[in-house]
Coordinates of C-alpha atoms (C1' of nucleotides) in Angstrom, one line a residue:
Chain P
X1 CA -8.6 -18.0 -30.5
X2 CA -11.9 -19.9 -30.4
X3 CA -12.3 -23.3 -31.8
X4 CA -15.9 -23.4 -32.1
X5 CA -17.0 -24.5 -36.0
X6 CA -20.9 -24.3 -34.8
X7 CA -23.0 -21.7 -36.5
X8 CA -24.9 -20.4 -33.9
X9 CA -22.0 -20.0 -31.7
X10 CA -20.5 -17.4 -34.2
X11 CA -22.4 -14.2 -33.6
X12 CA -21.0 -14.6 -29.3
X13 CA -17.6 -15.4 -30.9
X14 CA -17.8 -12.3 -32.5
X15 CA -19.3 -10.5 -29.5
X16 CA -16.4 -11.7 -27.6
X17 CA -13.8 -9.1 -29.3
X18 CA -16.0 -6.0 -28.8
X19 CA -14.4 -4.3 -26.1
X20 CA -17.9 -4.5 -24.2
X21 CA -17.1 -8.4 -23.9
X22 CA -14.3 -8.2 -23.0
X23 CA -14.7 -5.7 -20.0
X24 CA -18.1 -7.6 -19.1
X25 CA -16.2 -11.0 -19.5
X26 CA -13.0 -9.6 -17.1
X27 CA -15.8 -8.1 -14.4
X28 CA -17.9 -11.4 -14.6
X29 CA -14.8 -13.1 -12.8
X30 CA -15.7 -11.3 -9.4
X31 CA -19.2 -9.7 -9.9
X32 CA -22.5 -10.5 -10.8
X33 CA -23.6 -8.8 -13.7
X34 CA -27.8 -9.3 -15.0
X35 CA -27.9 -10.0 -18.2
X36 CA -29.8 -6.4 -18.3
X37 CA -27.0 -4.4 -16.8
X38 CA -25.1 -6.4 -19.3
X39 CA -27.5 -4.7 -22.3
X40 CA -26.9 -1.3 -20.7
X41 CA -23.5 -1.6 -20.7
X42 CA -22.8 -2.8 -24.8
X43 CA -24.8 0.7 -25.6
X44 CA -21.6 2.5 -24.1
X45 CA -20.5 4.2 -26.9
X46 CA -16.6 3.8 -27.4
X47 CA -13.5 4.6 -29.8
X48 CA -10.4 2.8 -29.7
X49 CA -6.7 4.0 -30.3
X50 CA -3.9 2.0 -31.7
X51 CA -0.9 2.5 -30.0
X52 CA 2.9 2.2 -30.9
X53 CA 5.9 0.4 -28.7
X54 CA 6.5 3.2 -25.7
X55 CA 3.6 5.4 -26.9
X56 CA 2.2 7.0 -24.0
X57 CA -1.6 7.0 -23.5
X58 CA -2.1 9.1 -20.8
X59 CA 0.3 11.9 -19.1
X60 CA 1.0 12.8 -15.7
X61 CA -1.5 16.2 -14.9
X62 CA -3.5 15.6 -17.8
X63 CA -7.3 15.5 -17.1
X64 CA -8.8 12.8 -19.4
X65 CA -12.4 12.9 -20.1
X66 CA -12.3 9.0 -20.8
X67 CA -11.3 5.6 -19.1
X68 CA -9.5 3.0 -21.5
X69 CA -10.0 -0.4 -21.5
X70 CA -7.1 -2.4 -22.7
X71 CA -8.3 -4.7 -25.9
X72 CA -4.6 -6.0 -26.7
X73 CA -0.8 -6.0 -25.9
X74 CA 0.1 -4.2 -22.8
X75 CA 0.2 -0.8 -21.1
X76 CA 1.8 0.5 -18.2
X77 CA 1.7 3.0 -15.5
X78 CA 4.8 4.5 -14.5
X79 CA 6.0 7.8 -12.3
X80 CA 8.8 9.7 -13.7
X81 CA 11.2 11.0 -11.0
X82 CA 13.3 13.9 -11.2
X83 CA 16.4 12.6 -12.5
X84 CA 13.9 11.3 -15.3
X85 CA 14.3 7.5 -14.6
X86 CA 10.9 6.0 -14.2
X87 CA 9.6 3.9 -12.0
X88 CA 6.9 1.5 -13.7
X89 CA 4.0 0.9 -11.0
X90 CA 1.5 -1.7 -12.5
X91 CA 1.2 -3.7 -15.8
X92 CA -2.0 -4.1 -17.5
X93 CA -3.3 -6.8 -20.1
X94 CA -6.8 -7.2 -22.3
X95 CA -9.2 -6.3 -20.3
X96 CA -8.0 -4.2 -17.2
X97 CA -8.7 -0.2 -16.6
X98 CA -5.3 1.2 -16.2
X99 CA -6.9 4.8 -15.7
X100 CA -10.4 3.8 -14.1
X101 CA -9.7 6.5 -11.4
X102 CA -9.3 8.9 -13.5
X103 CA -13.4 8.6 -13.4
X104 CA -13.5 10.1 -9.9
X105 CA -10.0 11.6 -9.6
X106 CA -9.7 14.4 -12.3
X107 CA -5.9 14.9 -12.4
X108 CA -3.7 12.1 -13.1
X109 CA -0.8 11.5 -10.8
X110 CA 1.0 9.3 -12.9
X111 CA 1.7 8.5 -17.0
X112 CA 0.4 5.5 -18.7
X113 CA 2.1 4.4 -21.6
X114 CA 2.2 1.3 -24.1
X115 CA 4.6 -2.1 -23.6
X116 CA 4.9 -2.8 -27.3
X117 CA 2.3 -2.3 -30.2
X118 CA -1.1 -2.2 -28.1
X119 CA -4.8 -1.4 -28.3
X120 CA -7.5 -0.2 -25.9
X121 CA -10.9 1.2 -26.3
X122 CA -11.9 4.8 -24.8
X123 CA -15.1 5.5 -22.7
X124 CA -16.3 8.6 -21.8
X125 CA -16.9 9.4 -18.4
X126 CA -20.1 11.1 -18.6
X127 CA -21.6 7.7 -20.3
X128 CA -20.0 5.4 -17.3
X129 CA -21.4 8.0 -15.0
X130 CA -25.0 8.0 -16.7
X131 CA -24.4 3.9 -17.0
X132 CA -23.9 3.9 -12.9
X133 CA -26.9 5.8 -12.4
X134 CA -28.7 3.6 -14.5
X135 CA -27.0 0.0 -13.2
X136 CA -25.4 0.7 -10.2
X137 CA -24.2 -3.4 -9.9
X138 CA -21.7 -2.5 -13.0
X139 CA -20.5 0.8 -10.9
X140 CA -19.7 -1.5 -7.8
X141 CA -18.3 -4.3 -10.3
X142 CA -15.4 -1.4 -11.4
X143 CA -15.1 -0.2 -8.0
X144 CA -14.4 -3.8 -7.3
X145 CA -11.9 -3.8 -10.3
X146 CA -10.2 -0.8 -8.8
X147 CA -10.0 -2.0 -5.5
X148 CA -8.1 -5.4 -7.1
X149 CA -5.9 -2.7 -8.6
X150 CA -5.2 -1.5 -5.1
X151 CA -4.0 -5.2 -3.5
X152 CA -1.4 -5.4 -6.5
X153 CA 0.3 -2.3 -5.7
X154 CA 0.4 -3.1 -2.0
X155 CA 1.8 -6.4 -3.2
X156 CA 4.6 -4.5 -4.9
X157 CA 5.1 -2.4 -2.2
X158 CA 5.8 -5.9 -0.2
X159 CA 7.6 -6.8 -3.0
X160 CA 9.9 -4.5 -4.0
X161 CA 11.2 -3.7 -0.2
X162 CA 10.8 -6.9 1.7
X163 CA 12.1 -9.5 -0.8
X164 CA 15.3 -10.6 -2.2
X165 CA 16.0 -9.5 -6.1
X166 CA 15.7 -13.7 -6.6
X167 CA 12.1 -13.6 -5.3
X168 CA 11.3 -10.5 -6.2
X169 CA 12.2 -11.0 -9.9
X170 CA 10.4 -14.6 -9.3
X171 CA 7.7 -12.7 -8.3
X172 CA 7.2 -10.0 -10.7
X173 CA 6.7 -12.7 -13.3
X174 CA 4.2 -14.9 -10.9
X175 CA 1.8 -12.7 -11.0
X176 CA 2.2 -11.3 -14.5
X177 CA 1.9 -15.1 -15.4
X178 CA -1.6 -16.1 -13.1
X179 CA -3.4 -12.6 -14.4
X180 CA -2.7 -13.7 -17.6
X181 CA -3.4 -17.5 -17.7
X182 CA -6.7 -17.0 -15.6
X183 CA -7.4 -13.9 -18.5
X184 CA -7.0 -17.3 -20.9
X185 CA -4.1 -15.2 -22.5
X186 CA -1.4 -18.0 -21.6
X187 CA 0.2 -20.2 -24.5
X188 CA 0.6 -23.0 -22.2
X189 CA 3.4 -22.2 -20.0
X190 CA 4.1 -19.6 -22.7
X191 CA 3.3 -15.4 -22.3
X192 CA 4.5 -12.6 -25.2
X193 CA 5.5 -10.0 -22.3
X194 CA 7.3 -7.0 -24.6
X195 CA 9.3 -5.5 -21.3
X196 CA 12.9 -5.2 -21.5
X197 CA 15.3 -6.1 -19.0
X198 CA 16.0 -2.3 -18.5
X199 CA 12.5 -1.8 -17.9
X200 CA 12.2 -4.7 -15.5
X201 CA 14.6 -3.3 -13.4
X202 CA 12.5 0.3 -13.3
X203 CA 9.8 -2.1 -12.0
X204 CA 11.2 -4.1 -9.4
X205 CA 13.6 -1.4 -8.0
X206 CA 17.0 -3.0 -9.3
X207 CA 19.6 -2.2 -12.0
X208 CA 19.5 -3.2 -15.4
X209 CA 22.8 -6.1 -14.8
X210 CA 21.5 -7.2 -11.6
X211 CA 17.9 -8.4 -13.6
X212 CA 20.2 -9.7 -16.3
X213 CA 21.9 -11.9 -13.7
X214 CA 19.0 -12.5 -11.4
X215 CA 17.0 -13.7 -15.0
X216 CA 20.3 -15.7 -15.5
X217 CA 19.6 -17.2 -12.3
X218 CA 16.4 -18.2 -12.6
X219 CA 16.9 -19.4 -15.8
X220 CA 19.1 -21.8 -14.1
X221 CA 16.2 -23.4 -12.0
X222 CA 14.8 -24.9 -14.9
X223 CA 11.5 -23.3 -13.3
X224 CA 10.8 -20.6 -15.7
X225 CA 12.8 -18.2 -18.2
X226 CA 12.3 -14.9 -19.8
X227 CA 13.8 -14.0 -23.3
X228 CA 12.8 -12.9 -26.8
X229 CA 9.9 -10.8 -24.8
X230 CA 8.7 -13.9 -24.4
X231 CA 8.1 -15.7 -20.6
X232 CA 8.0 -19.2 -20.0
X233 CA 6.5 -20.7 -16.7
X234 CA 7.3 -24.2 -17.2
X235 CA 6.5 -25.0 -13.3
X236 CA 4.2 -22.6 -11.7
X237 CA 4.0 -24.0 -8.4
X238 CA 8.3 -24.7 -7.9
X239 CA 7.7 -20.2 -9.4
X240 CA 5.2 -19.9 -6.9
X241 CA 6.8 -21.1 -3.8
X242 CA 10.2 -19.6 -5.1
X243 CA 8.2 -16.3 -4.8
X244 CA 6.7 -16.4 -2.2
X245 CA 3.7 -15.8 -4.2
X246 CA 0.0 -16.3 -2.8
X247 CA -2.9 -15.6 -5.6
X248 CA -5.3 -14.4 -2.9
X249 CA -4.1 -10.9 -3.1
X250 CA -5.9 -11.4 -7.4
X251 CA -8.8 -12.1 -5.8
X252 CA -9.7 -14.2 -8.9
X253 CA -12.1 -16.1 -6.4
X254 CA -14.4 -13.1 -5.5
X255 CA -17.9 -14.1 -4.7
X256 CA -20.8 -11.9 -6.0
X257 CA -22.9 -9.5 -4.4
Chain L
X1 CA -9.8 22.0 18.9
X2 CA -12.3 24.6 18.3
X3 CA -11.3 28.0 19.6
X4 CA -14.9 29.2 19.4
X5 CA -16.8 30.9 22.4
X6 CA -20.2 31.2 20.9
X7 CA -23.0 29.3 22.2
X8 CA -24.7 28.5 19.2
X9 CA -21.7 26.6 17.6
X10 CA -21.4 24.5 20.4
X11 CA -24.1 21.9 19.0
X12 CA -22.3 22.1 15.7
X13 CA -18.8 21.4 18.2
X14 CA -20.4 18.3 19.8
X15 CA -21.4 16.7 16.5
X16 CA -17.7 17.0 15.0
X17 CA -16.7 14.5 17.2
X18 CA -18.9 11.7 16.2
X19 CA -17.8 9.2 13.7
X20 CA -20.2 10.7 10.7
X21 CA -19.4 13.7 10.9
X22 CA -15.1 13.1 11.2
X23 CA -15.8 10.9 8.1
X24 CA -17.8 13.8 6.4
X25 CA -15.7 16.0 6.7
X26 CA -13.2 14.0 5.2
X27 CA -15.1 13.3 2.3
X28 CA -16.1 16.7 1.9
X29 CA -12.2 17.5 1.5
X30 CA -12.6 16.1 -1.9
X31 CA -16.4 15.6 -2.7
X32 CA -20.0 17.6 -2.6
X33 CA -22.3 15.7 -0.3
X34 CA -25.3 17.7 -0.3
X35 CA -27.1 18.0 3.1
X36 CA -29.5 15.2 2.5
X37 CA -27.1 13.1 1.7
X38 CA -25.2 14.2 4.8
X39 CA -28.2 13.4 7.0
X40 CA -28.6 9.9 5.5
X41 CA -24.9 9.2 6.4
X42 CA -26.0 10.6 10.0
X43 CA -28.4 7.6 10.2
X44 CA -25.5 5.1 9.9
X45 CA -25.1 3.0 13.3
X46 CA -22.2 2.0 14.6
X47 CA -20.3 1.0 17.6
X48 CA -16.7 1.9 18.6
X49 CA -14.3 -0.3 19.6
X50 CA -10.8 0.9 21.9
X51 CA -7.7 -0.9 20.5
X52 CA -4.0 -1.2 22.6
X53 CA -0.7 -0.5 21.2
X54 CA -0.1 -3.0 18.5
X55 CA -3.3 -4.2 18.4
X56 CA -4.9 -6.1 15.2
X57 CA -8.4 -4.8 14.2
X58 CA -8.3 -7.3 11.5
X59 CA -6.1 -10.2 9.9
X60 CA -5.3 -11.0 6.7
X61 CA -8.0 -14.0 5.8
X62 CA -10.4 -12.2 8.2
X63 CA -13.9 -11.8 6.3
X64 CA -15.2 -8.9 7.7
X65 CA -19.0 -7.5 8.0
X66 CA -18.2 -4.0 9.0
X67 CA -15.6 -1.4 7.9
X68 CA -13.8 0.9 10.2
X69 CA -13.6 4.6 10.1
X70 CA -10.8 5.8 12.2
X71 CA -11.3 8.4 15.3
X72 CA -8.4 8.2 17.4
X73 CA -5.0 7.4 17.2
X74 CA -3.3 5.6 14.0
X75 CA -4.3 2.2 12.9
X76 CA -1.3 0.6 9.7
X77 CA -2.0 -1.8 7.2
X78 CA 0.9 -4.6 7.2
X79 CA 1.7 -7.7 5.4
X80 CA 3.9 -10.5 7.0
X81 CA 6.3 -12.1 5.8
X82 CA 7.0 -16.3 5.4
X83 CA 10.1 -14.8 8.4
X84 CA 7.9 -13.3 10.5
X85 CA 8.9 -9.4 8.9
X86 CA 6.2 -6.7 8.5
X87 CA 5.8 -5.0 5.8
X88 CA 3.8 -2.0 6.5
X89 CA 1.5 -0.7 3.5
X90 CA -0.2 2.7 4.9
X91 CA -0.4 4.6 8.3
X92 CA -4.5 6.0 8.7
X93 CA -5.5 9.2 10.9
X94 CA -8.5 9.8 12.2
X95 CA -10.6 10.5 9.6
X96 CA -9.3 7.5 7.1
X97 CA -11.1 4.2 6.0
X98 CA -8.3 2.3 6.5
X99 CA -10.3 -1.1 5.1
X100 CA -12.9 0.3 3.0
X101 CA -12.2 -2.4 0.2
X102 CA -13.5 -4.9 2.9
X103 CA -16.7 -3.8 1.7
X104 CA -16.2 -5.4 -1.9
X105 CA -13.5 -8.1 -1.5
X106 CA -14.9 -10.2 0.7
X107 CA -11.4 -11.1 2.3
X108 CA -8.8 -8.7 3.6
X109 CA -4.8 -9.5 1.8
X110 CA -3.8 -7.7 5.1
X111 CA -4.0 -6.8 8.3
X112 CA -4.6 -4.0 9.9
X113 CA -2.8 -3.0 13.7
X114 CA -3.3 0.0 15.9
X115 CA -0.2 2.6 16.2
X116 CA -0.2 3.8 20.0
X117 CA -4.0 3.3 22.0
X118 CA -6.6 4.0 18.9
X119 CA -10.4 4.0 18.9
X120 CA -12.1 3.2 15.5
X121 CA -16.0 3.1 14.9
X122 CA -17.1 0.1 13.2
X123 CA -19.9 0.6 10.4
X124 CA -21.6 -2.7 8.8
X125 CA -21.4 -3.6 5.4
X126 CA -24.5 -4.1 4.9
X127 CA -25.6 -0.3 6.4
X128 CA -23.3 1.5 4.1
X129 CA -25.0 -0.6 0.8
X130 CA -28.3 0.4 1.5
X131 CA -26.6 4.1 2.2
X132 CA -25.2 3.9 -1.1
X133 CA -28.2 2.8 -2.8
X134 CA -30.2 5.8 -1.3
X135 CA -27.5 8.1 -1.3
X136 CA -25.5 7.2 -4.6
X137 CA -22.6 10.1 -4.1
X138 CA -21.6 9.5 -0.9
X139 CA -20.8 6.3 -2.6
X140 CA -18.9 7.7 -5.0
X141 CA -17.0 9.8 -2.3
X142 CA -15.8 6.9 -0.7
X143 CA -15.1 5.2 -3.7
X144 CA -12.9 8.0 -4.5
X145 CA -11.5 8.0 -0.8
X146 CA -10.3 4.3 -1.9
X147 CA -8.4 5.6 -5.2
X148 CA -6.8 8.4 -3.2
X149 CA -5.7 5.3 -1.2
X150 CA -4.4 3.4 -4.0
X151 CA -2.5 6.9 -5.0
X152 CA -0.8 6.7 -1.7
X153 CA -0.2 3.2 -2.4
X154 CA 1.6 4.1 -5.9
X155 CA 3.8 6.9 -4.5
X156 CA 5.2 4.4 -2.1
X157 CA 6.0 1.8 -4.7
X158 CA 8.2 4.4 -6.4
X159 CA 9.4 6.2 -2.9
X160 CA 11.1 2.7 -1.5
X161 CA 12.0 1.3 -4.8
X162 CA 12.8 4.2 -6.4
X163 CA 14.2 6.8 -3.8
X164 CA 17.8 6.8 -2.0
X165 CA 17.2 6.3 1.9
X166 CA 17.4 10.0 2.9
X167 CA 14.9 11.1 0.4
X168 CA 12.9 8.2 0.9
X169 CA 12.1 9.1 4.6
X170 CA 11.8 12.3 4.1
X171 CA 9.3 11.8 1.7
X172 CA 7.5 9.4 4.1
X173 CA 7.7 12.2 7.3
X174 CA 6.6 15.1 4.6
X175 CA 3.8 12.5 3.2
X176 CA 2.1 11.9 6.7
X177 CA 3.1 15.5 7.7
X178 CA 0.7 17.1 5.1
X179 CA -2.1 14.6 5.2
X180 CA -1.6 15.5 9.4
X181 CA -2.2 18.8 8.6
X182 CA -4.9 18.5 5.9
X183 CA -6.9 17.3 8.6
X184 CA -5.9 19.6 11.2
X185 CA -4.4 17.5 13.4
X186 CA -0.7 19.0 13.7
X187 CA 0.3 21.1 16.2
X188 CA 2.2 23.9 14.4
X189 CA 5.5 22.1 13.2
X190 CA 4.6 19.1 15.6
X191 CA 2.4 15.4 15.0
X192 CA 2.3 13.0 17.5
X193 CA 3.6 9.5 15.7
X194 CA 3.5 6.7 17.9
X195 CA 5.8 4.5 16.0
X196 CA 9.3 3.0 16.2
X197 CA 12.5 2.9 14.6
X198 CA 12.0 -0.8 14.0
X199 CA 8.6 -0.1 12.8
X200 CA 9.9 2.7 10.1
X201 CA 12.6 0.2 9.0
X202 CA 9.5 -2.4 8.1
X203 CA 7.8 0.7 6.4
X204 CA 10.4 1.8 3.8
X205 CA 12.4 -1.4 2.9
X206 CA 15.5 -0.4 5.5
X207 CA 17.3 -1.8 8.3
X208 CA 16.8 -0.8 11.9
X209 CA 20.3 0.6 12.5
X210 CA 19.8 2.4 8.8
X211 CA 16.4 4.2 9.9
X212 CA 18.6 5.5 13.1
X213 CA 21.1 6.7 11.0
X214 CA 18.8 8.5 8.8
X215 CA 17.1 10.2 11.4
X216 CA 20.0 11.5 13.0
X217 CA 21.1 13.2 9.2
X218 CA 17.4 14.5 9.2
X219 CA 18.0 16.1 12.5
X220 CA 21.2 17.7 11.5
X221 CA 19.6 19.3 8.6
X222 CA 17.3 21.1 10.7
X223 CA 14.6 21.0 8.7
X224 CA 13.1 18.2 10.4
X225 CA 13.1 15.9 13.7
X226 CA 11.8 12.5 15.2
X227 CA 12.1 12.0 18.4
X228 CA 9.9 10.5 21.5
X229 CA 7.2 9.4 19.0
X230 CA 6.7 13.0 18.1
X231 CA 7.5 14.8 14.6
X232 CA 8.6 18.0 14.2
X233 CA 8.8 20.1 10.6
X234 CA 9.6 23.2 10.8
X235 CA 10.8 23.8 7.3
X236 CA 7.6 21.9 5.1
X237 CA 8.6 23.5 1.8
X238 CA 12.9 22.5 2.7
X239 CA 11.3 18.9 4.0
X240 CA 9.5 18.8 0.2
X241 CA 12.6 19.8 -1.3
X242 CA 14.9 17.1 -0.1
X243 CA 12.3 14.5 -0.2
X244 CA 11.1 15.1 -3.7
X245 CA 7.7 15.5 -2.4
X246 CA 4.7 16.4 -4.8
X247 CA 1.4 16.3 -2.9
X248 CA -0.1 16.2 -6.7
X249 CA -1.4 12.8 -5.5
X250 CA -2.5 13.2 -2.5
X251 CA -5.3 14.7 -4.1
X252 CA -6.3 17.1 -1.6
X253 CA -7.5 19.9 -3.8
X254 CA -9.8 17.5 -6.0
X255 CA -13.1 19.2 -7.5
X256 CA -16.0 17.4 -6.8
X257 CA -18.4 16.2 -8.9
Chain N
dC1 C1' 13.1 0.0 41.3
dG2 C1' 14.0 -3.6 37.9
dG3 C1' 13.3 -5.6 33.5
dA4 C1' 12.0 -5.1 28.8
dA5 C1' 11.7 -2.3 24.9
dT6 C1' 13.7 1.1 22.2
dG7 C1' 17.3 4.0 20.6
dT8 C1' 22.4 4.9 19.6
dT9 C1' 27.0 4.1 17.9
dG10 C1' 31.1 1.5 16.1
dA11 C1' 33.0 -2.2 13.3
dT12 C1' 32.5 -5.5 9.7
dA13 C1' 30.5 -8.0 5.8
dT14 C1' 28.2 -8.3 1.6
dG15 C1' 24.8 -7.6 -2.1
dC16 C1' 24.0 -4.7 -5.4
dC17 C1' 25.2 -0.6 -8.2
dT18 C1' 28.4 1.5 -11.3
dC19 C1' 31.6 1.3 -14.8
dA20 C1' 33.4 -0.9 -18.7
dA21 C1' 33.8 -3.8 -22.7
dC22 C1' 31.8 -6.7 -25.8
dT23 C1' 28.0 -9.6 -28.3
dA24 C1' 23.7 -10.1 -30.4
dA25 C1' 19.6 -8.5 -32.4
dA26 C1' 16.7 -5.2 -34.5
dG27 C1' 15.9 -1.4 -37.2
dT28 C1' 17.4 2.0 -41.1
dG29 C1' 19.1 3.9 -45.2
dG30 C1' 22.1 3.7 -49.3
Chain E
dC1 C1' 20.0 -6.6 -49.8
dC2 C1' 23.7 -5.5 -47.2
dA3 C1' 26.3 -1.9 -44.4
dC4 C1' 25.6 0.6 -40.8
dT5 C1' 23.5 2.4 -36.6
dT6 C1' 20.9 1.7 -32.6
dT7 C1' 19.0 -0.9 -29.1
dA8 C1' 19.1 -4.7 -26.1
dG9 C1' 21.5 -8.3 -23.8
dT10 C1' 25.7 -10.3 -21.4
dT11 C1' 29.8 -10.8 -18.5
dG12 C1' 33.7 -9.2 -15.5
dA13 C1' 35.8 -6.1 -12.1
dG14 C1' 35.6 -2.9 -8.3
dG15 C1' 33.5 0.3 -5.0
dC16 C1' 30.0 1.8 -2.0
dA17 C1' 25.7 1.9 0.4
dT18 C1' 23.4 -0.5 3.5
dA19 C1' 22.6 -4.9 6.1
dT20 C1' 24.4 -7.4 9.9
dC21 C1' 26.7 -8.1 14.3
dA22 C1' 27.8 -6.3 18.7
dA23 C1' 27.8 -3.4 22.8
dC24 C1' 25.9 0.0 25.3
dA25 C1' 22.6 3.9 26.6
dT26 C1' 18.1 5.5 27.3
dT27 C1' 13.3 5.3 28.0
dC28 C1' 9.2 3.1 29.2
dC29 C1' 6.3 0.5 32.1
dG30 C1' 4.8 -2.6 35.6

DNA sequence: CGGAATGTTGATATGCCTCAACTAAAGTGG
DNA sequence: CCACTTTAGTTGAGGCATATCAACATTCCG
């Protein structure tokens, strides 16, 4: 991923991929984090877990004892109603908490599960608790995180009942596209984004031949396309303004206090 | 409220009605503030402030220095539009934070409007920090108040993308029905709701003349009614039923740490 | 008491869902 | 490695739920 050929530059390189860099690196967009809170937080111990295409992480009910930090690929957070179609909630790349309130709220209300072969590192609660305690500016950074987490599921509330399936679709993929690109996980206007069309629709609320056309659509525009799990955003403002779509709700932006 | 006749409670009777002590006792629905802790939050100033019908407490853009605690009336969170639509987000009794994330991201992706005449009290940003540093769980309990928030927000993702229109308001009449009664405002089957038909429509995703229609195959049921800005339930458990209602995550039952 | 806001019902239009058939790609086993 | 199966994607046709349009009733409020 990096370029860098200096020596000295290796060892933070290297730091880079422990999942403590890349949590600190993803709160360090919107908080202000000493470089001694920093220290306190790389002594979390962690384990990670490998998971498989669909795999789910985390179950509806289940009480987890740890938060997981996603390292690589994507996971997902879904409800399952009764007639056992889901309906997919948030999607989550390197470095988000899909399950950080599972910190505070002890039973989980809905499943998370994997979007292709993925990766995340476990923390245990007690150690963010005692980490808190012992740095209270990285405790407001995730309640910070969470609260982001928040202002995209109102946005899909918006979404998914005020807007037509064009800018809805349009949308969806606007906002997966910005998280990713300012998470420097873009390929230019390229993004591997293992969903399928099925699933789409169990995000956005439509069935599975209405995305096919409404991707057919926007295909058409020349402004973007999605195929091959892979999305192309080859003009993110004509996307943007297609969508509807207005980043502040990200809040990539936030100042630090 | 309070049916009792002895003196002594009557100090204890008084205090329930100030702004700490509705918002403690909503935190202490889900959280152990010890009575330090509780006195600390006492401390907190604030001022009030009346709001009309309709009334925005804040805009989206806004930057606000104080949060609100609601103490009268219902206050909604609402995007708008590019047409000029509403899309409301989340109703708030007295009792909720309806902008707690103010707190930590600096500007709101909403706004926030009054239901029917509503009185909030306003509590500065900067009060509540210092309350957290001294008194570290009440920050956590109202860190947790904004997950059970972004709970709320999750069910309605999947209730108006994911629900047919009968169940879906169903499930939003059982979902403010139960959090009504969690907090002791219902009377017996009835809640005063001082909202419209239009406004319900910009809630769930559905067209005025739809929401009417609704209703009126609510009513028939018998099970339920919505009428004069008042809602009736007298059959709860049949209202659950048809609305596929799980208050799993409403979290009302959470231990507390 | 009059005007505006809200609620109610019927008729019509249409966007999206369902059903169905087929193609293409990916994964599996002989 | 190819035959086979499974999964995912694509397109057409038709029906239905819900949006839209229109008219009127009722309630609220100054």
């Amino acid at each position: 991923m990096h370029r860098h050929s200096g020596g000295t530059v290796a060892p933070l390189a290297n730091r880079m991929n422990t999942p403590h860099d890349i949590l600190l690196a993803k709160l360090r967009r919107h908080s202000d984090i000493s470089e001694a809170d920093a220290e306190l937080l790389r002594d979390l111990p962690f384990r990670t877990r490998q998971l498989d295409d669909g795999e789910d992480l985390i179950r509806q009910n289940d009480t987890p004892q740890f938060s997981a930090v996603v390292l690589r690929g994507i996971v997902a957070r879904y409800h399952t109603l009764p007639t056992g179609r889901r309906q997919y909630l948030s999607l989550h790349i390197p470095g988000d908490w899909p399950d950080a309130q599972s910190l505070l709220l002890p039973a989980m209300d809905h499943s998370v599960c994997a979007l292709g072969p993925s990766e995340v590192a476990l923390l245990r609660h007690d150690a963010l608790t005692a980490l808190f305690e012992r740095a209270p500016p990285v405790g407001f950074a995730i309640w910070r995180e969470t609260l982001i987490d928040a202002a995209i599921f109102r946005e899909a509330i918006t979404n998914n009942s005020g807007r037509a399936t064009e800018a809805r679709m349009a949308h969806f993929f606007c906002e997966i596209f910005f998280r990713a690109r300012a998470a420097g996980l873009t390929d230019g206007a390229a993004f591997p984004l293992p969903i399928t069309q099925d699933q789409i629709g169990e995000t956005l609320g439509m069935a599975l031949v209405s995305v096919n056309r409404t991707i057919r659509d926007l295909r058409a525009t020349g402004i973007m396309d999605f195929r091959n799990r892979v999305l192309t955003v080859s003009d993110p403002s004509g996307l943007s303004a297609l969508a509807d779509f207005d980043p502040g709700y990200l809040h990539l932006d936030t100042p630090a206090p």
